[in-house]
Amino acid sequence: MQNDKFKRIKYIRSLEKFALNITKSLKRADFSWEAFCQLRDKNYESLQKIEPVFLDEPYTRALESFANLAINATDKDFLLKSANALDKFHKAAKYKKDKHKGKFDEY
């Protein structure tokens, strides 16, 4: 049980690291496709060393699908749009709606 949990955490962290590196590379002002491909291949090799596990949460599944999309990507704009959508999806889970926050009346 503990070993499965450690494998899962390690896999999720490596996926997040991969996605973060890809996103940073895409948003650079001096972006070049050749440098992006080298970075992607280098990070993909480190991602392959880790054993994939089953992911059941929506964010982790989206993270895994983004990683697969980035590996097979040929278009920067579509990949950047997907990266922004992944960031938006990740941040949406962190914030509560206003109706769920405690409201205090000031007198």
mmCIF file of N, CA and C in Angstrom:
data_model
loop_
_atom_site.group_PDB
_atom_site.id
_atom_site.type_symbol
_atom_site.label_atom_id
_atom_site.label_comp_id
_atom_site.label_asym_id
_atom_site.label_seq_id
_atom_site.Cartn_x
_atom_site.Cartn_y
_atom_site.Cartn_z
ATOM 1 N N MET A 1 0.824 -1.192 0.000
ATOM 2 C CA MET A 1 0.000 0.000 0.000
ATOM 3 C C MET A 1 0.872 1.261 0.000
ATOM 4 N N GLN A 2 1.836 1.316 0.917
ATOM 5 C CA GLN A 2 2.700 2.485 0.992
ATOM 6 C C GLN A 2 3.529 2.624 -0.266
ATOM 7 N N ASN A 3 3.988 1.483 -0.797
ATOM 8 C CA ASN A 3 4.818 1.518 -1.997
ATOM 9 C C ASN A 3 4.032 2.069 -3.181
ATOM 10 N N ASP A 4 2.756 1.707 -3.297
ATOM 11 C CA ASP A 4 1.906 2.228 -4.364
ATOM 12 C C ASP A 4 1.707 3.735 -4.222
ATOM 13 N N LYS A 5 1.555 4.176 -3.000
ATOM 14 C CA LYS A 5 1.364 5.599 -2.739
ATOM 15 C C LYS A 5 2.612 6.381 -3.132
ATOM 16 N N PHE A 6 3.786 5.856 -2.800
ATOM 17 C CA PHE A 6 5.030 6.530 -3.156
ATOM 18 C C PHE A 6 5.228 6.577 -4.664
ATOM 19 N N LYS A 7 4.882 5.494 -5.347
ATOM 20 C CA LYS A 7 4.992 5.464 -6.810
ATOM 21 C C LYS A 7 4.053 6.489 -7.439
ATOM 22 N N ARG A 8 2.855 6.580 -6.882
ATOM 23 C CA ARG A 8 1.863 7.524 -7.398
ATOM 24 C C ARG A 8 2.334 8.965 -7.221
ATOM 25 N N ILE A 9 2.836 9.288 -6.044
ATOM 26 C CA ILE A 9 3.314 10.642 -5.781
ATOM 27 C C ILE A 9 4.495 10.975 -6.676
ATOM 28 N N LYS A 10 5.396 10.036 -6.832
ATOM 29 C CA LYS A 10 6.577 10.261 -7.678
ATOM 30 C C LYS A 10 6.166 10.486 -9.130
ATOM 31 N N TYR A 11 5.196 9.719 -9.603
ATOM 32 C CA TYR A 11 4.724 9.857 -10.981
ATOM 33 C C TYR A 11 4.025 11.210 -11.191
ATOM 34 N N ILE A 12 3.201 11.613 -10.254
ATOM 35 C CA ILE A 12 2.491 12.894 -10.375
ATOM 36 C C ILE A 12 3.474 14.056 -10.334
ATOM 37 N N ARG A 13 4.447 13.990 -9.440
ATOM 38 C CA ARG A 13 5.444 15.068 -9.367
ATOM 39 C C ARG A 13 6.264 15.160 -10.632
ATOM 40 N N SER A 14 6.607 14.030 -11.211
ATOM 41 C CA SER A 14 7.383 14.071 -12.457
ATOM 42 C C SER A 14 6.533 14.605 -13.615
ATOM 43 N N LEU A 15 5.241 14.283 -13.624
ATOM 44 C CA LEU A 15 4.353 14.846 -14.638
ATOM 45 C C LEU A 15 4.227 16.353 -14.493
ATOM 46 N N GLU A 16 4.107 16.818 -13.241
ATOM 47 C CA GLU A 16 4.009 18.259 -13.005
ATOM 48 C C GLU A 16 5.298 18.970 -13.404
ATOM 49 N N LYS A 17 6.425 18.364 -13.124
ATOM 50 C CA LYS A 17 7.709 18.947 -13.508
ATOM 51 C C LYS A 17 7.820 19.019 -15.033
ATOM 52 N N PHE A 18 7.416 17.960 -15.702
ATOM 53 C CA PHE A 18 7.446 17.923 -17.163
ATOM 54 C C PHE A 18 6.549 19.017 -17.740
ATOM 55 N N ALA A 19 5.330 19.118 -17.229
ATOM 56 C CA ALA A 19 4.379 20.122 -17.730
ATOM 57 C C ALA A 19 4.868 21.535 -17.455
ATOM 58 N N LEU A 20 5.460 21.762 -16.289
ATOM 59 C CA LEU A 20 5.972 23.086 -15.958
ATOM 60 C C LEU A 20 7.119 23.482 -16.875
ATOM 61 N N ASN A 21 8.028 22.556 -17.142
ATOM 62 C CA ASN A 21 9.144 22.852 -18.043
ATOM 63 C C ASN A 21 8.659 23.136 -19.459
ATOM 64 N N ILE A 22 7.685 22.387 -19.916
ATOM 65 C CA ILE A 22 7.132 22.602 -21.262
ATOM 66 C C ILE A 22 6.445 23.966 -21.324
ATOM 67 N N THR A 23 5.663 24.288 -20.313
ATOM 68 C CA THR A 23 4.939 25.561 -20.289
ATOM 69 C C THR A 23 5.897 26.743 -20.250
ATOM 70 N N LYS A 24 6.931 26.656 -19.421
ATOM 71 C CA LYS A 24 7.919 27.732 -19.357
ATOM 72 C C LYS A 24 8.618 27.915 -20.698
ATOM 73 N N SER A 25 8.935 26.822 -21.334
ATOM 74 C CA SER A 25 9.615 26.895 -22.628
ATOM 75 C C SER A 25 8.716 27.529 -23.691
ATOM 76 N N LEU A 26 7.436 27.205 -23.663
ATOM 77 C CA LEU A 26 6.508 27.759 -24.645
ATOM 78 C C LEU A 26 6.306 29.259 -24.469
ATOM 79 N N LYS A 27 6.371 29.734 -23.227
ATOM 80 C CA LYS A 27 6.086 31.136 -22.946
ATOM 81 C C LYS A 27 7.302 32.041 -23.035
ATOM 82 N N ARG A 28 8.447 31.484 -23.394
ATOM 83 C CA ARG A 28 9.654 32.305 -23.519
ATOM 84 C C ARG A 28 9.536 33.241 -24.710
ATOM 85 N N ALA A 29 10.143 34.419 -24.574
ATOM 86 C CA ALA A 29 10.100 35.408 -25.653
ATOM 87 C C ALA A 29 10.983 34.970 -26.824
ATOM 88 N N ASP A 30 12.075 34.280 -26.533
ATOM 89 C CA ASP A 30 12.982 33.828 -27.594
ATOM 90 C C ASP A 30 12.762 32.338 -27.895
ATOM 91 N N PHE A 31 11.519 31.966 -28.112
ATOM 92 C CA PHE A 31 11.142 30.574 -28.359
ATOM 93 C C PHE A 31 11.681 30.097 -29.705
ATOM 94 N N SER A 32 12.286 28.930 -29.700
ATOM 95 C CA SER A 32 12.664 28.274 -30.952
ATOM 96 C C SER A 32 12.211 26.816 -30.874
ATOM 97 N N TRP A 33 11.696 26.310 -31.972
ATOM 98 C CA TRP A 33 11.133 24.970 -31.997
ATOM 99 C C TRP A 33 12.208 23.913 -31.762
ATOM 100 N N GLU A 34 13.427 24.145 -32.257
ATOM 101 C CA GLU A 34 14.507 23.173 -32.095
ATOM 102 C C GLU A 34 14.894 23.035 -30.619
ATOM 103 N N ALA A 35 15.028 24.175 -29.934
ATOM 104 C CA ALA A 35 15.364 24.134 -28.511
ATOM 105 C C ALA A 35 14.227 23.487 -27.717
ATOM 106 N N PHE A 36 13.006 23.759 -28.114
ATOM 107 C CA PHE A 36 11.845 23.156 -27.451
ATOM 108 C C PHE A 36 11.873 21.642 -27.606
ATOM 109 N N CYS A 37 12.169 21.164 -28.812
ATOM 110 C CA CYS A 37 12.207 19.712 -29.049
ATOM 111 C C CYS A 37 13.303 19.043 -28.230
ATOM 112 N N GLN A 38 14.450 19.702 -28.104
ATOM 113 C CA GLN A 38 15.535 19.146 -27.291
ATOM 114 C C GLN A 38 15.126 19.066 -25.830
ATOM 115 N N LEU A 39 14.509 20.129 -25.316
ATOM 116 C CA LEU A 39 14.054 20.144 -23.926
ATOM 117 C C LEU A 39 12.978 19.085 -23.698
ATOM 118 N N ARG A 40 12.065 18.985 -24.630
ATOM 119 C CA ARG A 40 10.978 18.008 -24.516
ATOM 120 C C ARG A 40 11.529 16.584 -24.494
ATOM 121 N N ASP A 41 12.471 16.297 -25.373
ATOM 122 C CA ASP A 41 13.035 14.947 -25.429
ATOM 123 C C ASP A 41 13.828 14.618 -24.165
ATOM 124 N N LYS A 42 14.565 15.600 -23.656
ATOM 125 C CA LYS A 42 15.343 15.392 -22.429
ATOM 126 C C LYS A 42 14.424 15.118 -21.245
ATOM 127 N N ASN A 43 13.363 15.895 -21.123
ATOM 128 C CA ASN A 43 12.423 15.696 -20.024
ATOM 129 C C ASN A 43 11.609 14.416 -20.196
ATOM 130 N N TYR A 44 11.351 14.043 -21.432
ATOM 131 C CA TYR A 44 10.595 12.816 -21.686
ATOM 132 C C TYR A 44 11.411 11.590 -21.276
ATOM 133 N N GLU A 45 12.724 11.649 -21.477
ATOM 134 C CA GLU A 45 13.579 10.528 -21.058
ATOM 135 C C GLU A 45 13.521 10.336 -19.545
ATOM 136 N N SER A 46 13.535 11.435 -18.800
ATOM 137 C CA SER A 46 13.442 11.311 -17.341
ATOM 138 C C SER A 46 12.048 10.851 -16.921
ATOM 139 N N LEU A 47 11.032 11.204 -17.678
ATOM 140 C CA LEU A 47 9.669 10.771 -17.374
ATOM 141 C C LEU A 47 9.490 9.279 -17.659
ATOM 142 N N GLN A 48 10.203 8.765 -18.649
ATOM 143 C CA GLN A 48 10.094 7.349 -18.986
ATOM 144 C C GLN A 48 10.701 6.443 -17.923
ATOM 145 N N LYS A 49 11.623 6.968 -17.137
ATOM 146 C CA LYS A 49 12.279 6.157 -16.108
ATOM 147 C C LYS A 49 11.337 5.810 -14.967
ATOM 148 N N ILE A 50 10.268 6.571 -14.834
ATOM 149 C CA ILE A 50 9.316 6.366 -13.736
ATOM 150 C C ILE A 50 8.151 5.516 -14.221
ATOM 151 N N GLU A 51 7.776 4.566 -13.405
ATOM 152 C CA GLU A 51 6.699 3.650 -13.768
ATOM 153 C C GLU A 51 5.347 4.360 -13.716
ATOM 154 N N PRO A 52 4.588 4.328 -14.828
ATOM 155 C CA PRO A 52 3.259 4.956 -14.825
ATOM 156 C C PRO A 52 2.298 4.210 -13.901
ATOM 157 N N VAL A 53 1.425 4.966 -13.260
ATOM 158 C CA VAL A 53 0.414 4.392 -12.382
ATOM 159 C C VAL A 53 -0.953 4.906 -12.819
ATOM 160 N N PHE A 54 -1.993 4.285 -12.294
ATOM 161 C CA PHE A 54 -3.356 4.689 -12.609
ATOM 162 C C PHE A 54 -3.674 6.003 -11.902
ATOM 163 N N LEU A 55 -4.198 6.955 -12.655
ATOM 164 C CA LEU A 55 -4.579 8.251 -12.105
ATOM 165 C C LEU A 55 -6.089 8.391 -12.203
ATOM 166 N N ASP A 56 -6.720 8.746 -11.086
ATOM 167 C CA ASP A 56 -8.176 8.805 -11.086
ATOM 168 C C ASP A 56 -8.741 10.201 -10.864
ATOM 169 N N GLU A 57 -7.929 11.151 -10.454
ATOM 170 C CA GLU A 57 -8.424 12.505 -10.247
ATOM 171 C C GLU A 57 -8.437 13.263 -11.575
ATOM 172 N N PRO A 58 -9.378 14.177 -11.745
ATOM 173 C CA PRO A 58 -9.483 14.895 -13.030
ATOM 174 C C PRO A 58 -8.231 15.704 -13.380
ATOM 175 N N TYR A 59 -7.633 16.360 -12.380
ATOM 176 C CA TYR A 59 -6.442 17.157 -12.681
ATOM 177 C C TYR A 59 -5.271 16.277 -13.111
ATOM 178 N N THR A 60 -5.075 15.159 -12.434
ATOM 179 C CA THR A 60 -3.943 14.302 -12.780
ATOM 180 C C THR A 60 -4.145 13.645 -14.144
ATOM 181 N N ARG A 61 -5.395 13.325 -14.464
ATOM 182 C CA ARG A 61 -5.655 12.790 -15.806
ATOM 183 C C ARG A 61 -5.408 13.848 -16.872
ATOM 184 N N ALA A 62 -5.796 15.097 -16.586
ATOM 185 C CA ALA A 62 -5.533 16.190 -17.529
ATOM 186 C C ALA A 62 -4.036 16.438 -17.667
ATOM 187 N N LEU A 63 -3.313 16.293 -16.578
ATOM 188 C CA LEU A 63 -1.864 16.456 -16.596
ATOM 189 C C LEU A 63 -1.210 15.385 -17.468
ATOM 190 N N GLU A 64 -1.672 14.165 -17.332
ATOM 191 C CA GLU A 64 -1.127 13.071 -18.129
ATOM 192 C C GLU A 64 -1.468 13.241 -19.610
ATOM 193 N N SER A 65 -2.674 13.690 -19.904
ATOM 194 C CA SER A 65 -3.039 13.897 -21.305
ATOM 195 C C SER A 65 -2.267 15.063 -21.905
ATOM 196 N N PHE A 66 -1.968 16.100 -21.103
ATOM 197 C CA PHE A 66 -1.142 17.206 -21.594
ATOM 198 C C PHE A 66 0.272 16.731 -21.886
ATOM 199 N N ALA A 67 0.808 15.869 -21.035
ATOM 200 C CA ALA A 67 2.149 15.337 -21.272
ATOM 201 C C ALA A 67 2.186 14.531 -22.564
ATOM 202 N N ASN A 68 1.162 13.713 -22.793
ATOM 203 C CA ASN A 68 1.100 12.950 -24.039
ATOM 204 C C ASN A 68 0.945 13.871 -25.245
ATOM 205 N N LEU A 69 0.187 14.931 -25.092
ATOM 206 C CA LEU A 69 0.006 15.905 -26.162
ATOM 207 C C LEU A 69 1.310 16.625 -26.458
ATOM 208 N N ALA A 70 2.057 16.981 -25.419
ATOM 209 C CA ALA A 70 3.323 17.693 -25.595
ATOM 210 C C ALA A 70 4.370 16.817 -26.279
ATOM 211 N N ILE A 71 4.332 15.536 -26.009
ATOM 212 C CA ILE A 71 5.299 14.625 -26.618
ATOM 213 C C ILE A 71 5.061 14.524 -28.120
ATOM 214 N N ASN A 72 3.810 14.535 -28.539
ATOM 215 C CA ASN A 72 3.466 14.372 -29.952
ATOM 216 C C ASN A 72 3.134 15.684 -30.646
ATOM 217 N N ALA A 73 3.448 16.822 -30.028
ATOM 218 C CA ALA A 73 3.024 18.123 -30.539
ATOM 219 C C ALA A 73 3.793 18.540 -31.781
ATOM 220 N N THR A 74 3.070 19.256 -32.665
ATOM 221 C CA THR A 74 3.696 19.842 -33.846
ATOM 222 C C THR A 74 3.334 21.315 -33.986
ATOM 223 N N ASP A 75 2.416 21.797 -33.155
ATOM 224 C CA ASP A 75 1.938 23.168 -33.261
ATOM 225 C C ASP A 75 2.099 23.884 -31.920
ATOM 226 N N LYS A 76 2.807 25.001 -31.931
ATOM 227 C CA LYS A 76 3.068 25.751 -30.697
ATOM 228 C C LYS A 76 1.793 26.373 -30.146
ATOM 229 N N ASP A 77 0.972 26.972 -31.001
ATOM 230 C CA ASP A 77 -0.215 27.679 -30.526
ATOM 231 C C ASP A 77 -1.203 26.740 -29.830
ATOM 232 N N PHE A 78 -1.431 25.574 -30.427
ATOM 233 C CA PHE A 78 -2.352 24.613 -29.829
ATOM 234 C C PHE A 78 -1.802 24.101 -28.502
ATOM 235 N N LEU A 79 -0.502 23.873 -28.444
ATOM 236 C CA LEU A 79 0.122 23.383 -27.214
ATOM 237 C C LEU A 79 0.088 24.447 -26.121
ATOM 238 N N LEU A 80 0.292 25.700 -26.499
ATOM 239 C CA LEU A 80 0.226 26.800 -25.527
ATOM 240 C C LEU A 80 -1.191 26.968 -24.997
ATOM 241 N N LYS A 81 -2.175 26.819 -25.873
ATOM 242 C CA LYS A 81 -3.576 26.902 -25.446
ATOM 243 C C LYS A 81 -3.907 25.772 -24.467
ATOM 244 N N SER A 82 -3.394 24.588 -24.735
ATOM 245 C CA SER A 82 -3.615 23.457 -23.829
ATOM 246 C C SER A 82 -2.918 23.666 -22.491
ATOM 247 N N ALA A 83 -1.728 24.256 -22.510
ATOM 248 C CA ALA A 83 -1.000 24.532 -21.272
ATOM 249 C C ALA A 83 -1.753 25.555 -20.421
ATOM 250 N N ASN A 84 -2.290 26.583 -21.063
ATOM 251 C CA ASN A 84 -3.067 27.582 -20.331
ATOM 252 C C ASN A 84 -4.343 26.986 -19.754
ATOM 253 N N ALA A 85 -4.972 26.093 -20.501
ATOM 254 C CA ALA A 85 -6.180 25.429 -20.004
ATOM 255 C C ALA A 85 -5.857 24.543 -18.803
ATOM 256 N N LEU A 86 -4.705 23.881 -18.845
ATOM 257 C CA LEU A 86 -4.289 23.042 -17.719
ATOM 258 C C LEU A 86 -4.022 23.894 -16.485
ATOM 259 N N ASP A 87 -3.371 25.039 -16.655
ATOM 260 C CA ASP A 87 -3.127 25.944 -15.530
ATOM 261 C C ASP A 87 -4.434 26.471 -14.949
ATOM 262 N N LYS A 88 -5.361 26.821 -15.824
ATOM 263 C CA LYS A 88 -6.658 27.314 -15.374
ATOM 264 C C LYS A 88 -7.415 26.232 -14.598
ATOM 265 N N PHE A 89 -7.343 25.008 -15.081
ATOM 266 C CA PHE A 89 -8.006 23.883 -14.426
ATOM 267 C C PHE A 89 -7.389 23.633 -13.050
ATOM 268 N N HIS A 90 -6.076 23.748 -12.952
ATOM 269 C CA HIS A 90 -5.383 23.521 -11.687
ATOM 270 C C HIS A 90 -5.704 24.622 -10.677
ATOM 271 N N LYS A 91 -5.757 25.862 -11.128
ATOM 272 C CA LYS A 91 -6.030 26.982 -10.231
ATOM 273 C C LYS A 91 -7.490 27.039 -9.818
ATOM 274 N N ALA A 92 -8.378 26.528 -10.650
ATOM 275 C CA ALA A 92 -9.804 26.572 -10.331
ATOM 276 C C ALA A 92 -10.125 25.733 -9.105
ATOM 277 N N ALA A 93 -9.374 24.691 -8.878
ATOM 278 C CA ALA A 93 -9.633 23.833 -7.730
ATOM 279 C C ALA A 93 -9.179 24.471 -6.422
ATOM 280 N N LYS A 94 -8.299 25.461 -6.507
ATOM 281 C CA LYS A 94 -7.757 26.075 -5.303
ATOM 282 C C LYS A 94 -8.649 27.170 -4.736
ATOM 283 N N TYR A 95 -9.470 27.768 -5.552
ATOM 284 C CA TYR A 95 -10.276 28.892 -5.108
ATOM 285 C C TYR A 95 -11.708 28.460 -4.836
ATOM 286 N N LYS A 96 -12.287 29.044 -3.794
ATOM 287 C CA LYS A 96 -13.680 28.757 -3.476
ATOM 288 C C LYS A 96 -14.558 29.823 -4.109
ATOM 289 N N LYS A 97 -15.781 29.452 -4.317
ATOM 290 C CA LYS A 97 -16.742 30.432 -4.807
ATOM 291 C C LYS A 97 -17.085 31.387 -3.676
ATOM 292 N N ASP A 98 -17.534 32.578 -4.043
ATOM 293 C CA ASP A 98 -17.875 33.580 -3.036
ATOM 294 C C ASP A 98 -19.020 33.123 -2.137
ATOM 295 N N LYS A 99 -19.934 32.335 -2.664
ATOM 296 C CA LYS A 99 -21.070 31.929 -1.843
ATOM 297 C C LYS A 99 -20.673 30.923 -0.756
ATOM 298 N N HIS A 100 -19.485 30.298 -0.905
ATOM 299 C CA HIS A 100 -19.030 29.348 0.097
ATOM 300 C C HIS A 100 -18.122 29.975 1.143
ATOM 301 N N LYS A 101 -17.699 31.195 0.921
ATOM 302 C CA LYS A 101 -16.841 31.869 1.893
ATOM 303 C C LYS A 101 -17.700 32.473 2.991
ATOM 304 N N GLY A 102 -17.104 32.562 4.169
ATOM 305 C CA GLY A 102 -17.831 33.182 5.276
ATOM 306 C C GLY A 102 -17.943 34.675 5.063
ATOM 307 N N LYS A 103 -19.137 35.187 5.203
ATOM 308 C CA LYS A 103 -19.344 36.612 4.987
ATOM 309 C C LYS A 103 -19.557 37.280 6.331
ATOM 310 N N PHE A 104 -18.864 38.381 6.531
ATOM 311 C CA PHE A 104 -18.974 39.116 7.781
ATOM 312 C C PHE A 104 -19.500 40.503 7.462
ATOM 313 N N ASP A 105 -20.472 40.895 8.243
ATOM 314 C CA ASP A 105 -21.014 42.247 8.087
ATOM 315 C C ASP A 105 -20.216 43.216 8.955
ATOM 316 N N GLU A 106 -19.821 44.309 8.372
ATOM 317 C CA GLU A 106 -19.088 45.319 9.143
ATOM 318 C C GLU A 106 -20.067 46.398 9.567
ATOM 319 N N TYR A 107 -20.012 46.757 10.832
ATOM 320 C CA TYR A 107 -20.939 47.755 11.345
ATOM 321 C C TYR A 107 -20.216 49.037 11.624
#
